[in-house]
Short mmCIF file of C-alpha atoms and ligand atoms in Angstrom, two decimals:
data_model
loop_
_atom_site.label_atom_id
_atom_site.label_comp_id
_atom_site.label_asym_id
_atom_site.label_seq_id
_atom_site.Cartn_x
_atom_site.Cartn_y
_atom_site.Cartn_z
CA UNK A 1 2.10 12.24 21.97
CA UNK A 2 -0.04 14.13 20.10
CA UNK A 3 -1.65 12.19 16.56
CA UNK A 4 0.66 12.25 13.19
CA UNK A 5 -1.66 13.36 10.26
CA UNK A 6 -0.17 12.45 6.57
CA UNK A 7 -1.53 13.02 3.72
CA UNK A 8 -0.38 10.17 1.47
CA UNK A 9 -0.14 9.71 -2.55
CA UNK A 10 0.37 7.20 -4.90
CA UNK A 11 0.39 6.57 -8.44
CA UNK A 12 2.88 4.24 -9.81
CA UNK A 13 0.59 2.78 -12.07
CA UNK A 14 -3.07 2.00 -13.25
CA UNK A 15 -4.56 3.62 -10.19
CA UNK A 16 -4.36 7.33 -8.63
CA UNK A 17 -5.38 7.07 -4.68
CA UNK A 18 -4.95 9.68 -1.96
CA UNK A 19 -5.60 9.04 1.35
CA UNK A 20 -5.20 10.16 5.05
CA UNK A 21 -3.59 8.14 7.69
CA UNK A 22 -3.60 8.15 11.37
CA UNK A 23 0.33 7.49 12.88
CA UNK A 24 1.08 5.35 10.91
CA UNK A 25 -1.82 2.58 11.65
CA UNK A 26 -5.31 4.06 11.48
CA UNK A 27 -6.62 5.24 7.54
CA UNK A 28 -9.41 8.33 8.36
CA UNK A 29 -10.73 8.12 4.68
CA UNK A 30 -9.37 7.07 0.73
CA UNK A 31 -10.06 7.81 -2.39
CA UNK A 32 -9.36 6.07 -5.40
CA UNK A 33 -9.31 6.60 -8.90
CA UNK A 34 -8.91 3.60 -11.43
CA UNK A 35 -8.29 3.38 -14.86
CA UNK A 36 -8.20 -0.62 -14.55
CA UNK A 37 -10.82 -0.44 -17.06
CA UNK A 38 -9.84 2.18 -19.55
CA UNK A 39 -6.42 -0.88 -19.56
CA UNK A 40 -8.44 -3.47 -19.84
CA UNK A 41 -9.26 -2.62 -23.38
CA UNK A 42 -6.01 -2.84 -24.46
CA UNK A 43 -4.58 -6.03 -22.19
CA UNK A 44 -1.90 -3.76 -20.33
CA UNK A 45 -1.49 -0.83 -19.23
CA UNK A 46 -0.26 1.91 -21.82
CA UNK A 47 1.67 4.58 -19.81
CA UNK A 48 0.43 7.13 -22.44
CA UNK A 49 -3.06 7.21 -21.39
CA UNK A 50 -1.84 6.61 -17.46
CA UNK A 51 -0.39 9.79 -16.76
CA UNK A 52 -2.70 11.81 -18.54
CA UNK A 53 -5.94 10.35 -17.14
CA UNK A 54 -3.82 10.64 -13.78
CA UNK A 55 -3.52 14.52 -14.30
CA UNK A 56 -6.81 15.17 -15.37
CA UNK A 57 -8.29 13.50 -12.10
CA UNK A 58 -5.67 14.37 -8.80
CA UNK A 59 -6.54 17.90 -8.13
CA UNK A 60 -11.02 16.29 -7.84
CA UNK A 61 -9.34 13.30 -6.12
CA UNK A 62 -8.11 15.85 -2.98
CA UNK A 63 -10.86 17.85 -3.18
CA UNK A 64 -13.26 14.46 -3.07
CA UNK A 65 -11.08 12.86 0.02
CA UNK A 66 -10.51 16.22 2.02
CA UNK A 67 -14.76 16.46 2.42
CA UNK A 68 -14.41 13.19 3.00
CA UNK A 69 -12.16 13.18 5.90
CA UNK A 70 -13.30 16.03 7.30
CA UNK A 71 -10.07 17.28 7.37
CA UNK A 72 -7.96 20.49 5.60
CA UNK A 73 -4.03 20.33 4.67
CA UNK A 74 -3.25 22.65 7.69
CA UNK A 75 -4.07 19.76 9.61
CA UNK A 76 -1.59 17.61 7.86
CA UNK A 77 2.11 17.02 9.46
CA UNK A 78 3.42 15.56 6.69
CA UNK A 79 2.66 14.79 2.68
CA UNK A 80 3.78 11.70 1.54
CA UNK A 81 4.55 10.50 -1.96
CA UNK A 82 5.55 6.63 -3.61
CA UNK A 83 8.59 7.84 -5.79
CA UNK A 84 9.56 4.86 -7.41
CA UNK A 85 9.44 1.52 -9.11
CA UNK A 86 6.49 2.41 -11.21
CA UNK A 87 5.43 4.09 -14.45
CA UNK A 88 7.23 7.24 -15.36
CA UNK A 89 4.19 9.52 -16.22
CA UNK A 90 2.28 7.96 -13.41
CA UNK A 91 4.71 9.08 -10.67
CA UNK A 92 5.31 12.14 -11.80
CA UNK A 93 1.96 13.41 -11.57
CA UNK A 94 1.69 12.23 -8.02
CA UNK A 95 5.37 13.42 -7.21
CA UNK A 96 4.20 17.13 -8.27
CA UNK A 97 0.84 17.03 -6.69
CA UNK A 98 3.01 16.32 -3.81
CA UNK A 99 5.91 18.83 -3.97
CA UNK A 100 3.20 21.14 -4.82
CA UNK A 101 1.14 21.09 -1.67
CA UNK A 102 4.95 20.71 0.81
CA UNK A 103 5.60 24.07 -0.65
CA UNK A 104 2.44 25.93 -0.99
CA UNK A 105 1.41 24.51 2.55
CA UNK A 106 5.45 24.12 4.72
CA UNK A 107 4.22 20.50 5.09
CA UNK A 108 7.75 17.94 5.39
CA UNK A 109 7.35 15.81 1.99
CA UNK A 110 8.26 12.41 2.63
CA UNK A 111 9.66 9.54 -0.28
CA UNK A 112 7.94 6.43 -0.42
CA UNK A 113 8.88 3.47 -2.07
CA UNK A 114 5.84 1.75 -3.36
CA UNK A 115 7.00 -1.72 -1.71
CA UNK A 116 7.65 -0.88 1.97
CA UNK A 117 4.19 0.34 1.59
CA UNK A 118 2.81 -3.06 0.54
CA UNK A 119 4.77 -4.38 3.98
CA UNK A 120 3.34 -1.84 5.59
CA UNK A 121 -0.36 -2.84 4.54
CA UNK A 122 0.73 -4.74 7.21
CA UNK A 123 0.39 -2.39 10.13
CA UNK A 124 -3.00 -1.13 9.11
CA UNK A 125 -3.82 -4.12 10.44
CA UNK A 126 -1.85 -5.55 13.54
CA UNK A 127 1.16 -3.94 14.80
CA UNK A 128 4.43 -5.42 13.37
CA UNK A 129 6.56 -7.41 15.09
CA UNK A 130 10.06 -7.84 14.65
CA UNK A 131 12.50 -9.75 13.61
CA UNK A 132 9.79 -10.66 10.69
CA UNK A 133 10.28 -12.31 6.69
CA UNK A 134 8.16 -9.74 4.69
CA UNK A 135 6.82 -12.27 1.49
CA UNK A 136 6.80 -9.55 -1.19
CA UNK A 137 4.37 -10.66 -4.34
CA UNK A 138 2.94 -7.82 -6.49
CA UNK A 139 2.74 -7.31 -10.27
CA UNK A 140 6.06 -5.92 -10.86
CA UNK A 141 8.02 -7.63 -7.54
CA UNK A 142 8.55 -11.38 -5.96
CA UNK A 143 11.17 -10.73 -3.13
CA UNK A 144 11.83 -12.71 0.77
CA UNK A 145 12.91 -9.53 2.50
CA UNK A 146 13.94 -9.44 6.32
CA UNK A 147 13.42 -6.72 8.71
CA UNK A 148 15.24 -6.31 12.13
CA UNK A 149 12.97 -3.66 13.04
CA UNK A 150 11.24 -0.67 11.79
CA UNK A 151 12.04 0.55 7.70
CA UNK A 152 15.30 -2.21 7.80
CA UNK A 153 14.61 -4.11 4.68
CA UNK A 154 17.39 -7.06 3.79
CA UNK A 155 16.62 -8.61 0.61
CA UNK A 156 17.39 -12.12 0.64
CA UNK A 157 15.97 -13.17 -1.92
CA UNK A 158 13.53 -12.67 -5.60
CA UNK A 159 12.81 -13.26 -8.77
CA UNK A 160 15.58 -13.93 -11.46
CA UNK A 161 12.54 -12.38 -14.24
CA UNK A 162 9.32 -11.72 -14.16
CA UNK A 163 7.33 -11.33 -11.11
CA UNK A 164 4.25 -13.82 -9.46
CA UNK A 165 1.86 -11.08 -10.69
CA UNK A 166 3.25 -10.83 -13.98
CA UNK A 167 3.42 -14.21 -14.47
CA UNK A 168 -0.43 -14.86 -13.75
CA UNK A 169 -1.04 -12.03 -16.06
CA UNK A 170 0.72 -13.67 -18.79
CA UNK A 171 -1.16 -17.32 -18.14
CA UNK A 172 -4.39 -15.13 -17.96
CA UNK A 173 -3.64 -14.11 -21.56
CA UNK A 174 -3.10 -17.30 -23.21
CA UNK A 175 -6.54 -18.34 -21.16
CA UNK A 176 -7.95 -15.49 -22.50
CA UNK A 177 -8.92 -13.88 -19.54
CA UNK A 178 -9.31 -10.14 -19.75
CA UNK A 179 -6.55 -7.98 -18.08
CA UNK A 180 -5.85 -7.93 -14.82
CA UNK A 181 -5.94 -11.41 -15.21
CA UNK A 182 -4.39 -12.83 -11.70
CA UNK A 183 -7.86 -12.65 -10.17
CA UNK A 184 -10.10 -14.81 -12.79
CA UNK A 185 -6.77 -17.12 -12.85
CA UNK A 186 -7.24 -17.53 -8.53
CA UNK A 187 -10.77 -17.63 -9.40
CA UNK A 188 -11.11 -20.53 -12.14
CA UNK A 189 -7.78 -22.59 -10.18
CA UNK A 190 -10.56 -23.06 -6.87
CA UNK A 191 -12.97 -24.47 -9.42
CA UNK A 192 -10.54 -27.06 -11.49
CA UNK A 193 -8.13 -29.88 -10.64
CA UNK A 194 -4.09 -29.70 -10.51
CA UNK A 195 -4.48 -32.46 -13.88
CA UNK A 196 -1.61 -31.05 -16.15
CA UNK A 197 2.38 -31.78 -15.32
CA UNK A 198 3.70 -28.16 -15.00
CA UNK A 199 6.94 -27.85 -13.75
CA UNK A 200 7.77 -26.74 -10.24
CA UNK A 201 9.85 -23.62 -10.95
CA UNK A 202 13.77 -23.09 -9.83
CA UNK A 203 13.54 -25.33 -7.03
CA UNK A 204 16.99 -25.42 -5.75
CA UNK A 205 18.25 -24.19 -2.32
CA UNK A 206 18.31 -20.17 -2.91
CA UNK A 207 15.81 -17.64 -1.73
CA UNK A 208 15.25 -16.39 -5.47
CA UNK A 209 12.10 -17.23 -8.40
CA UNK A 210 11.86 -17.73 -11.92
CA UNK A 211 8.46 -17.42 -13.23
CA UNK A 212 9.35 -16.88 -16.89
CA UNK A 213 9.45 -20.93 -17.65
CA UNK A 214 6.31 -21.35 -16.03
CA UNK A 215 4.66 -18.81 -18.15
CA UNK A 216 6.15 -20.38 -21.56
CA UNK A 217 5.78 -24.04 -19.53
CA UNK A 218 1.98 -22.93 -19.64
CA UNK A 219 2.12 -21.75 -23.45
CA UNK A 220 3.69 -24.35 -24.51
CA UNK A 221 0.98 -26.79 -23.14
CA UNK A 222 -1.62 -25.26 -25.07
CA UNK A 223 0.06 -25.36 -28.55
CA UNK A 224 0.31 -28.70 -27.93
CA UNK A 225 -3.42 -29.78 -26.81
CA UNK A 226 -4.03 -27.19 -29.64
CA UNK A 227 -1.88 -29.13 -32.18
CA UNK A 228 -4.18 -32.05 -31.27
CA UNK A 229 -7.20 -30.50 -31.37
CA UNK A 230 -7.52 -31.77 -27.94
CA UNK A 231 -9.63 -28.83 -25.78
CA UNK A 232 -7.70 -27.70 -23.13
CA UNK A 233 -9.70 -27.61 -19.57
CA UNK A 234 -9.16 -24.14 -18.03
CA UNK A 235 -9.83 -24.88 -14.85
CA UNK A 236 -7.29 -27.50 -14.46
CA UNK A 237 -4.48 -25.74 -16.06
CA UNK A 238 -4.98 -22.69 -13.20
CA UNK A 239 -5.59 -25.37 -10.49
CA UNK A 240 -2.56 -26.72 -11.68
CA UNK A 241 0.08 -23.56 -12.50
CA UNK A 242 -1.72 -21.63 -9.31
CA UNK A 243 -0.85 -25.26 -7.60
CA UNK A 244 3.07 -24.83 -8.26
CA UNK A 245 3.29 -21.00 -7.64
CA UNK A 246 2.63 -21.68 -4.20
CA UNK A 247 4.02 -24.79 -4.35
CA UNK A 248 7.63 -23.13 -4.62
CA UNK A 249 6.44 -19.60 -3.36
CA UNK A 250 5.84 -21.62 0.61
CA UNK A 251 8.52 -24.11 0.18
CA UNK A 252 10.92 -20.97 0.02
CA UNK A 253 9.84 -18.62 2.59
CA UNK A 254 9.15 -21.91 5.26
CA UNK A 255 12.65 -22.65 4.56
CA UNK A 256 14.13 -18.82 5.25
CA UNK A 257 11.71 -18.49 8.35
CA UNK A 258 12.84 -21.45 10.02
CA UNK A 259 17.06 -20.96 8.46
CA UNK A 260 16.64 -17.20 9.39
CA UNK A 261 14.49 -18.03 12.94
CA UNK A 262 11.69 -15.74 12.72
CA UNK A 263 8.89 -16.56 13.64
CA UNK A 264 6.66 -13.57 12.25
CA UNK A 265 6.09 -13.95 8.53
CA UNK A 266 4.01 -11.20 6.60
CA UNK A 267 2.37 -11.04 2.79
CA UNK A 268 2.35 -8.40 1.01
CA UNK A 269 1.46 -7.17 -2.71
CA UNK A 270 -1.21 -7.45 -4.98
CA UNK A 271 -0.99 -11.39 -5.19
CA UNK A 272 -1.57 -11.71 -1.51
CA UNK A 273 -5.19 -11.57 -2.29
CA UNK A 274 -4.32 -14.82 -3.77
CA UNK A 275 -6.53 -17.37 -2.08
CA UNK A 276 -4.54 -20.38 -2.74
CA UNK A 277 -1.35 -18.30 -1.63
CA UNK A 278 -3.40 -17.27 1.68
CA UNK A 279 -5.10 -20.83 2.44
CA UNK A 280 -1.57 -22.79 2.15
CA UNK A 281 0.60 -20.03 4.33
CA UNK A 282 -2.32 -19.61 6.73
CA UNK A 283 -2.23 -24.08 6.71
CA UNK A 284 2.10 -24.36 7.09
CA UNK A 285 1.79 -21.27 9.76
CA UNK A 286 -0.50 -23.34 11.66
CA UNK A 287 1.10 -26.19 12.00
CA UNK A 288 5.47 -24.49 12.59
CA UNK A 289 3.80 -21.76 15.08
CA UNK A 290 4.64 -18.88 12.63
CA UNK A 291 2.79 -15.72 13.75
CA UNK A 292 1.20 -14.72 9.87
CA UNK A 293 -0.33 -11.69 8.71
CA UNK A 294 -1.73 -10.45 5.56
CA UNK A 295 -3.43 -7.51 4.74
CA UNK A 296 -6.89 -6.89 4.24
CA UNK A 297 -7.73 -7.47 0.73
CA UNK A 298 -9.06 -4.05 -0.02
CA UNK A 299 -5.31 -2.87 1.11
CA UNK A 300 -3.42 -5.79 -1.18
CA UNK A 301 -3.26 -4.10 -3.68
CA UNK A 302 -1.46 -0.40 -4.73
CA UNK A 303 -3.50 1.65 -2.49
CA UNK A 304 -2.73 4.84 -0.24
CA UNK A 305 -3.14 3.70 2.95
CA UNK A 306 -0.65 1.68 2.75
CA UNK A 307 1.84 4.62 1.50
CA UNK A 308 0.84 6.70 4.77
CA UNK A 309 1.72 3.90 6.97
CA UNK A 310 5.14 3.67 5.81
CA UNK A 311 5.49 6.80 5.88
CA UNK A 312 4.88 7.11 9.29
CA UNK A 313 7.70 4.96 10.02
CA UNK A 314 10.05 6.79 7.19
CA UNK A 315 9.32 9.97 9.34
CA UNK A 316 10.94 8.45 12.23
CA UNK A 317 13.63 7.35 10.98
CA UNK A 318 14.51 11.11 9.29
CA UNK A 319 13.62 10.45 5.67
CA UNK A 320 12.15 13.41 4.21
CA UNK A 321 12.83 14.71 0.40
CA UNK A 322 13.17 18.89 -0.75
CA UNK A 323 11.35 20.09 -3.72
CA UNK A 324 14.64 18.35 -6.50
CA UNK A 325 12.00 14.66 -5.27
CA UNK A 326 12.04 13.16 -8.73
CA UNK A 327 10.82 10.22 -9.86
CA UNK A 328 12.35 6.43 -9.48
CA UNK A 329 11.13 3.99 -12.33
CA UNK A 330 13.44 1.19 -10.90
CA UNK A 331 13.80 2.40 -7.08
CA UNK A 332 15.52 -0.52 -4.92
CA UNK A 333 13.95 -0.35 -1.50
CA UNK A 334 17.81 -1.46 -0.38
CA UNK A 335 19.27 1.74 -1.50
CA UNK A 336 16.82 4.40 0.07
CA UNK A 337 16.85 7.92 -0.52
O1 KG4 B 401 0.63 -4.93 -5.94
P1 KG4 B 401 -0.25 -4.31 -7.60
O2 KG4 B 401 -1.41 -4.14 -7.60
O3 KG4 B 401 1.05 -4.04 -8.57
C1 KG4 B 401 1.88 -3.91 -8.49
O4 KG4 B 401 2.91 -3.32 -7.82
O5 KG4 B 401 2.27 -4.13 -9.05
O6 KG4 B 401 -0.61 -5.96 -7.68
C2 KG4 B 401 -1.33 -6.21 -9.24
C3 KG4 B 401 -0.93 -7.94 -9.44
C4 KG4 B 401 -1.51 -7.93 -10.30
O7 KG4 B 401 -0.22 -8.99 -11.79
C5 KG4 B 401 -2.43 -8.72 -10.66
O8 KG4 B 401 -2.37 -9.89 -11.80
C6 KG4 B 401 -1.98 -9.77 -9.49
O9 KG4 B 401 -1.37 -8.74 -8.73
N1 KG4 B 401 -3.26 -9.99 -8.39
C7 KG4 B 401 -3.71 -11.48 -8.77
C8 KG4 B 401 -4.42 -11.86 -7.80
N2 KG4 B 401 -5.24 -10.04 -7.09
C9 KG4 B 401 -4.70 -9.66 -7.92
N3 KG4 B 401 -3.02 -12.25 -8.46
C10 KG4 B 401 -3.40 -13.61 -8.57
N4 KG4 B 401 -4.18 -13.63 -7.73
C11 KG4 B 401 -5.16 -12.65 -7.04
N5 KG4 B 401 -6.03 -13.08 -6.75
ZN1 ZN B 402 1.57 -2.46 -6.21
#
């Protein structure tokens, strides 16, 4: 079969990334422009700054990508782009670029949901086997998604309030750690002990999660100690917080695998980089004979390679868009356009 090359663009948050991906499983080249340092200065992503910086960088990136991959746009079989969810201004820069390339070079345009991209980051590592359960844990999402086949997504539960990455970032702020706080909390957690009495959030029979109470519990504990002039041990607080988060995520995930008779688990999204979560899931999956797949670290956080991987399977399902494609900041994975 002829190889299928996709030029993919991802610009949903604070990074613009472009990639060329072959047959949904091999990244040929990727270039990324990160604005993290700029936003770290403000303690979070400033949408207006993000979209302005993208406009300035996207054409330079395209040039760099083609040089790195030693390919021309004429060699591509399709142009893929994240259409949502994300920051509208940032998404639009990627979408306009993709639409322009699609029109100029007469290539099909493939719209990709950001979370489909995170899930398909696993396909860059090994062939996805079905049925599978995807634990999606990112800065904007916490979902348990059942897949019976390629590009078929059934959400069985998810967060009712904050996403798990968001909760990490908020707790990091309480601990005076710079944005993005997730990796720093993870690092501290490994240097501390689980000594603080924090609740296990939404420990019920559903597959839903709730992390906003967790953040409040950490803030309250911090205040209580400050009032009594007792110093908080950041390492121990990070460890106690992470243990609770990992415990509830793994508990509900393992129960879902059992209930739905699924033997394949994949983890997706920025928090898939979390060492504590990776370690605990590896241990539990070995015990229960579950095949676990977690993307390589560089494909856990936002990148265009994962969008190119998902695009191949979207293409096989006949998913395309025309030039009226618009950003969908609140796009839902289970009602694909
Ligand atoms: O998937 P992603 O790059 O962007 C979204 O789609 O949201 O995820 C970013 C999130 C941030 O909240 C960041 O703090 C979190 O992933 N994150 C982590 C770790 N690495 C990134 N959270 C916990 N532990 C980590 N090691
Ligand atoms: Zn993401």
